[in-house]
CSV table of C-alpha atoms in Angstrom, one decimal:
chain,number,residue,atom,x,y,z
A,545,SER,CA,114.6,16.3,90.3
A,546,ASP,CA,111.2,15.2,88.9
A,547,ASN,CA,109.7,18.5,90.1
A,548,PRO,CA,108.1,20.2,87.0
A,549,LEU,CA,109.0,23.6,88.6
A,550,HIS,CA,112.7,22.7,88.1
A,551,SER,CA,112.4,21.7,84.4
A,552,GLY,CA,113.3,25.1,83.0
A,553,PHE,CA,113.9,28.8,83.8
A,554,CYS,CA,113.8,32.4,82.5
A,555,THR,CA,117.1,34.2,82.4
A,556,SER,CA,118.9,37.1,80.8
A,557,ASP,CA,122.2,38.9,80.9
A,558,LYS,CA,120.2,42.2,81.3
A,559,ARG,CA,117.5,43.1,83.8
A,560,PHE,CA,114.1,41.8,82.8
A,561,CYS,CA,110.6,42.4,84.2
A,562,PHE,CA,107.3,40.7,84.7
A,563,SER,CA,104.0,42.6,85.1
A,564,VAL,CA,100.5,41.4,85.7
A,565,LYS,CA,97.3,43.5,86.1
A,566,LEU,CA,95.9,43.2,89.6
A,567,PRO,CA,93.6,45.2,92.0
A,568,GLU,CA,95.2,47.4,94.6
A,569,GLY,CA,96.4,45.6,97.8
A,570,ASN,CA,99.1,43.2,99.2
A,571,TYR,CA,100.2,40.1,97.4
A,572,ARG,CA,102.4,37.2,98.5
A,573,VAL,CA,104.9,36.4,95.7
A,574,THR,CA,106.7,33.0,95.8
A,575,VAL,CA,109.6,32.4,93.4
A,576,THR,CA,111.6,29.2,92.7
A,577,LEU,CA,115.2,30.0,91.6
A,578,GLY,CA,117.9,27.7,90.3
A,579,ASP,CA,119.4,25.7,87.5
A,580,ARG,CA,120.1,22.0,87.2
A,581,GLU,CA,123.4,22.6,85.4
A,582,GLY,CA,124.8,25.9,86.6
A,583,GLU,CA,125.2,28.5,89.4
A,584,THR,CA,122.7,31.3,89.7
A,585,SER,CA,122.5,34.7,91.5
A,586,THR,CA,119.2,36.5,91.5
A,587,THR,CA,118.1,39.9,92.9
A,588,ILE,CA,114.4,40.8,92.8
A,589,LYS,CA,112.9,44.3,93.0
A,590,ALA,CA,109.2,45.1,92.9
A,591,GLU,CA,107.2,48.0,91.6
A,592,LEU,CA,109.5,51.1,91.5
A,593,ARG,CA,112.8,49.3,92.3
A,594,ARG,CA,111.7,48.3,95.9
A,595,LEU,CA,114.3,45.7,97.0
A,596,MET,CA,112.7,42.3,97.9
A,597,LEU,CA,115.5,39.7,97.6
A,598,GLU,CA,119.2,40.4,97.3
A,599,LYS,CA,121.7,38.0,95.7
A,600,VAL,CA,120.0,34.7,96.2
A,601,ARG,CA,122.6,32.2,95.1
A,602,THR,CA,122.3,28.5,94.1
A,603,VAL,CA,124.9,26.0,92.9
A,604,ALA,CA,124.3,23.6,90.0
A,605,GLY,CA,121.3,21.3,90.8
A,606,GLN,CA,120.2,23.4,93.8
A,607,PHE,CA,116.8,25.2,93.9
A,608,ALA,CA,115.7,28.0,96.3
A,609,THR,CA,112.1,28.9,97.0
A,610,ARG,CA,111.6,32.4,98.5
A,611,SER,CA,108.5,34.4,99.4
A,612,PHE,CA,107.9,38.1,100.0
A,613,THR,CA,104.9,40.5,100.1
A,614,VAL,CA,104.4,43.3,97.6
A,615,ASN,CA,102.1,46.3,98.1
A,616,ILE,CA,100.6,47.8,94.9
A,617,ARG,CA,98.4,50.9,94.7
A,618,THR,CA,96.6,53.4,92.5
A,619,PRO,CA,96.0,57.1,93.0
A,620,ARG,CA,92.3,56.6,93.7
A,621,ILE,CA,91.0,57.2,97.2
A,622,ALA,CA,88.0,55.1,97.8
A,623,GLY,CA,84.9,57.2,97.3
A,624,ASN,CA,86.8,60.4,97.8
A,625,GLY,CA,88.9,61.6,94.8
A,626,GLU,CA,92.6,60.8,94.3
A,627,VAL,CA,96.2,61.6,95.1
A,628,ARG,CA,97.5,64.7,93.2
A,629,LEU,CA,100.5,63.2,91.4
A,630,LYS,CA,103.5,65.1,90.2
A,631,ASP,CA,104.4,65.0,86.5
A,632,ARG,CA,107.3,62.6,87.2
A,633,GLU,CA,104.9,60.2,89.0
A,634,LYS,CA,103.0,59.9,85.7
A,635,THR,CA,106.1,59.3,83.6
A,636,THR,CA,109.3,57.9,85.0
A,637,GLU,CA,107.6,56.8,88.3
A,638,ALA,CA,104.4,55.5,86.7
A,639,TRP,CA,105.1,51.9,87.8
A,640,ALA,CA,104.4,53.0,91.3
A,641,TRP,CA,100.8,54.0,90.6
A,642,ASP,CA,99.5,51.7,87.9
A,643,ASP,CA,97.1,48.8,88.0
A,644,LYS,CA,99.8,46.2,87.9
A,645,LEU,CA,102.2,44.3,90.0
A,646,THR,CA,105.7,44.6,88.4
A,647,LEU,CA,108.8,42.5,89.3
A,648,GLU,CA,112.3,43.3,88.1
A,649,PHE,CA,114.9,40.4,88.0
A,650,ASN,CA,118.6,41.0,87.8
A,651,GLY,CA,121.9,39.8,89.2
A,652,ALA,CA,124.9,38.0,88.0
A,653,ARG,CA,122.8,35.1,86.5
A,654,PRO,CA,119.2,35.2,87.5
A,655,CYS,CA,117.3,32.0,86.8
A,656,VAL,CA,113.5,32.1,87.6
A,657,CYS,CA,111.9,28.7,87.4
A,658,SER,CA,108.4,29.6,88.7
A,659,LEU,CA,106.4,32.5,90.0
A,660,GLU,CA,103.3,32.3,92.1
A,661,ILE,CA,101.1,35.3,93.2
A,662,ALA,CA,98.4,35.2,95.9
A,663,LYS,CA,96.3,37.9,97.5
A,664,MET,CA,97.4,38.7,101.1
A,665,GLY,CA,94.6,40.5,102.9
A,666,ASP,CA,95.9,40.1,106.4
A,667,ALA,CA,99.6,41.2,105.9
A,668,VAL,CA,100.9,43.7,108.3
A,669,THR,CA,101.6,46.8,106.2
A,670,VAL,CA,104.4,49.4,107.0
A,671,TYR,CA,103.4,52.7,105.3
A,672,LEU,CA,106.1,55.2,104.6
A,673,LEU,CA,105.5,59.0,104.1
A,674,GLY,CA,108.4,61.3,103.5
A,675,ASP,CA,110.7,62.9,100.9
A,676,SER,CA,113.4,61.9,98.4
A,677,THR,CA,115.5,60.2,101.1
A,678,VAL,CA,112.5,57.8,101.7
A,679,CYS,CA,110.8,57.4,98.4
A,680,ASP,CA,111.2,54.7,95.7
A,681,GLN,CA,113.8,56.3,93.4
A,682,PRO,CA,113.1,55.4,89.7
A,683,LEU,CA,116.7,55.4,88.3
A,684,GLU,CA,120.1,53.9,89.1
A,685,PRO,CA,122.2,54.7,90.9
A,686,TRP,CA,119.8,56.6,93.2
A,687,ASN,CA,118.0,54.9,96.1
A,688,SER,CA,116.6,55.6,99.5
A,689,TRP,CA,116.4,53.8,102.8
A,690,GLY,CA,112.7,53.4,102.2
A,691,GLN,CA,113.0,51.3,99.0
A,692,MET,CA,115.7,49.1,100.6
A,693,LEU,CA,113.5,48.4,103.7
A,694,PRO,CA,111.5,45.4,102.4
A,695,ARG,CA,114.6,43.3,102.1
A,696,PHE,CA,115.0,43.3,105.9
A,697,PHE,CA,111.4,42.1,106.8
A,698,LYS,CA,109.9,38.7,107.0
A,699,ALA,CA,107.8,37.5,104.1
A,700,ASP,CA,104.4,38.3,105.8
A,701,VAL,CA,105.1,42.1,106.1
A,702,ALA,CA,104.4,44.5,103.3
A,703,VAL,CA,106.1,47.9,102.8
A,704,ALA,CA,103.9,50.5,101.1
A,705,ASN,CA,106.1,53.5,100.2
A,706,HIS,CA,104.0,56.6,99.7
A,707,ALA,CA,106.9,59.0,100.1
A,708,GLU,CA,107.8,61.3,97.2
A,709,SER,CA,110.7,63.6,96.2
A,710,GLY,CA,110.3,67.2,97.2
A,711,GLU,CA,107.6,66.7,99.7
A,712,SER,CA,107.1,68.4,103.1
A,713,LEU,CA,104.4,67.6,105.6
A,714,ARG,CA,102.2,70.4,104.3
A,715,SER,CA,102.7,69.5,100.6
A,716,SER,CA,101.9,65.8,101.3
A,717,LEU,CA,98.7,66.9,103.1
A,718,GLY,CA,97.8,69.1,100.1
A,719,ALA,CA,98.5,66.3,97.6
A,720,ARG,CA,96.3,63.9,99.8
A,721,ARG,CA,99.1,61.4,100.4
A,722,LEU,CA,98.1,61.1,104.0
A,723,ASP,CA,94.5,60.7,103.1
A,724,LYS,CA,95.4,57.9,100.7
A,725,VAL,CA,97.4,56.0,103.4
A,726,LEU,CA,94.5,56.4,105.9
A,727,SER,CA,92.0,55.1,103.4
A,728,LEU,CA,94.0,51.8,103.3
A,729,MET,CA,95.3,51.5,106.9
A,730,LYS,CA,94.0,48.8,109.1
A,731,PRO,CA,94.5,48.3,112.9
A,732,GLY,CA,98.0,47.1,113.6
A,733,ASP,CA,99.6,48.6,110.5
A,734,TYR,CA,102.5,51.1,110.9
A,735,LEU,CA,103.1,54.6,109.6
A,736,PHE,CA,106.8,55.7,109.4
A,737,ILE,CA,106.9,59.5,109.1
A,738,GLN,CA,110.1,61.3,108.0
A,739,TYR,CA,110.1,64.9,106.8
A,740,GLY,CA,112.4,67.9,107.3
A,741,HIS,CA,114.6,68.5,104.2
A,742,ASN,CA,111.9,70.4,102.4
A,743,ASP,CA,109.9,71.6,105.4
A,744,MET,CA,112.9,73.7,106.5
A,745,LYS,CA,112.7,75.6,103.2
A,746,GLU,CA,109.2,76.8,103.8
A,747,ARG,CA,108.6,80.4,104.8
A,748,GLY,CA,105.8,82.4,106.2
A,749,GLU,CA,104.2,83.7,109.4
A,750,GLY,CA,104.2,81.0,112.0
A,751,VAL,CA,106.2,78.6,109.9
A,752,GLY,CA,109.0,76.8,111.7
A,753,ALA,CA,110.3,73.7,113.4
A,754,PHE,CA,108.6,74.2,116.7
A,755,THR,CA,105.4,75.7,115.4
A,756,SER,CA,103.8,74.6,112.1
A,757,TYR,CA,106.1,71.6,111.7
A,758,LYS,CA,105.4,70.1,115.1
A,759,ALA,CA,101.6,70.8,114.6
A,760,ASP,CA,101.6,68.9,111.3
A,761,LEU,CA,103.6,66.0,112.8
A,762,LYS,CA,101.0,65.8,115.6
A,763,ARG,CA,98.2,65.7,113.0
A,764,PHE,CA,99.9,62.7,111.1
A,765,VAL,CA,100.3,60.9,114.5
A,766,ASP,CA,96.7,61.6,115.6
A,767,GLU,CA,95.2,60.5,112.2
A,768,ALA,CA,97.2,57.2,112.2
A,769,ARG,CA,96.1,56.4,115.7
A,770,LYS,CA,92.4,57.0,114.8
A,771,LYS,CA,92.7,54.2,112.3
A,772,GLY,CA,94.3,51.9,114.8
A,773,GLY,CA,97.7,52.4,113.2
A,774,ILE,CA,101.1,52.7,115.0
A,775,PRO,CA,102.9,55.9,114.1
A,776,VAL,CA,106.7,56.1,114.2
A,777,LEU,CA,108.6,59.4,113.8
A,778,VAL,CA,111.9,59.2,112.0
A,779,THR,CA,114.5,62.0,112.2
A,780,SER,CA,115.8,63.1,108.8
A,781,MET,CA,119.2,62.0,107.7
A,782,GLU,CA,121.7,64.9,107.3
A,783,ARG,CA,122.6,66.4,104.0
A,784,LYS,CA,126.1,65.9,102.7
A,785,ALA,CA,128.8,67.0,105.3
A,786,GLY,CA,126.0,67.1,107.9
A,787,VAL,CA,127.7,64.6,110.2
A,788,THR,CA,130.2,67.1,111.5
A,789,ASN,CA,128.1,70.2,110.7
A,790,GLY,CA,124.4,69.9,111.3
A,791,THR,CA,122.3,70.8,108.2
A,792,LEU,CA,118.8,70.4,109.4
A,793,GLY,CA,118.6,73.1,112.1
A,794,ASP,CA,115.9,72.6,114.8
A,795,TYR,CA,113.9,70.0,112.8
A,796,PRO,CA,115.4,66.8,114.3
A,797,GLU,CA,114.9,68.2,117.8
A,798,ALA,CA,111.3,69.1,116.9
A,799,VAL,CA,110.7,65.5,115.9
A,800,ARG,CA,112.2,64.2,119.2
A,801,GLN,CA,110.1,66.7,121.2
A,802,THR,CA,106.9,65.6,119.4
A,803,ALA,CA,107.7,61.9,119.9
A,804,LYS,CA,108.2,62.5,123.6
A,805,GLU,CA,105.1,64.6,124.0
A,806,GLU,CA,102.9,62.2,122.0
A,807,LYS,CA,104.5,59.1,123.4
A,808,VAL,CA,105.4,57.9,119.9
A,809,ALA,CA,108.4,55.7,119.0
């Protein structure tokens, strides 16, 4: 091949990263992968280990070009303060909130020939709000369904994971995580809402699945709709052993009731 993009590549037998300083937003990333003389296998994660491409394989002399969209963010809420981050979000999870787009390359033999990044202002964005079963987990071997989700979407969809470990609906409201999402949401974007694990631990007068929890769920739904967004309510996954012995009490049913009453997916 005379293509200059095929003339060389970056590789390593350990994970390696690339970061570039960019403003908050969505970016289309296009990579060319391959090697003239050997087989390659490349997995790419973005930001805080958000899975973008999984085991892209090429044989000797073959090159693969793939695109995906990455959402990056900062704690700042335009003209109105910022998200109240936990200590771990400032240390082990800092990549999720900095002023950079970060890509992680790994796999059996990753070979990265070229990397192109372009602003994507019109990408449909799927926002996620929830707890540790949703958030981008910083360390192996932990992961959530939320950080695996981008791998299953087409290249023109961005997943913006604003979930965080230990969060309930109320604590996310207090930390202004919903405010942050609403400040960025445009008509046609989605908001996936999954809470329950930590909400069921909360105590106090009027606190419960069919009272405070449902009221807060309705608030998330209403606020997303005001921005032209499409809310989706997600019932929490069970804790260990929960398949045969329910561990979440009335909370999944409260989600289903709210969805039916509010006509939400």
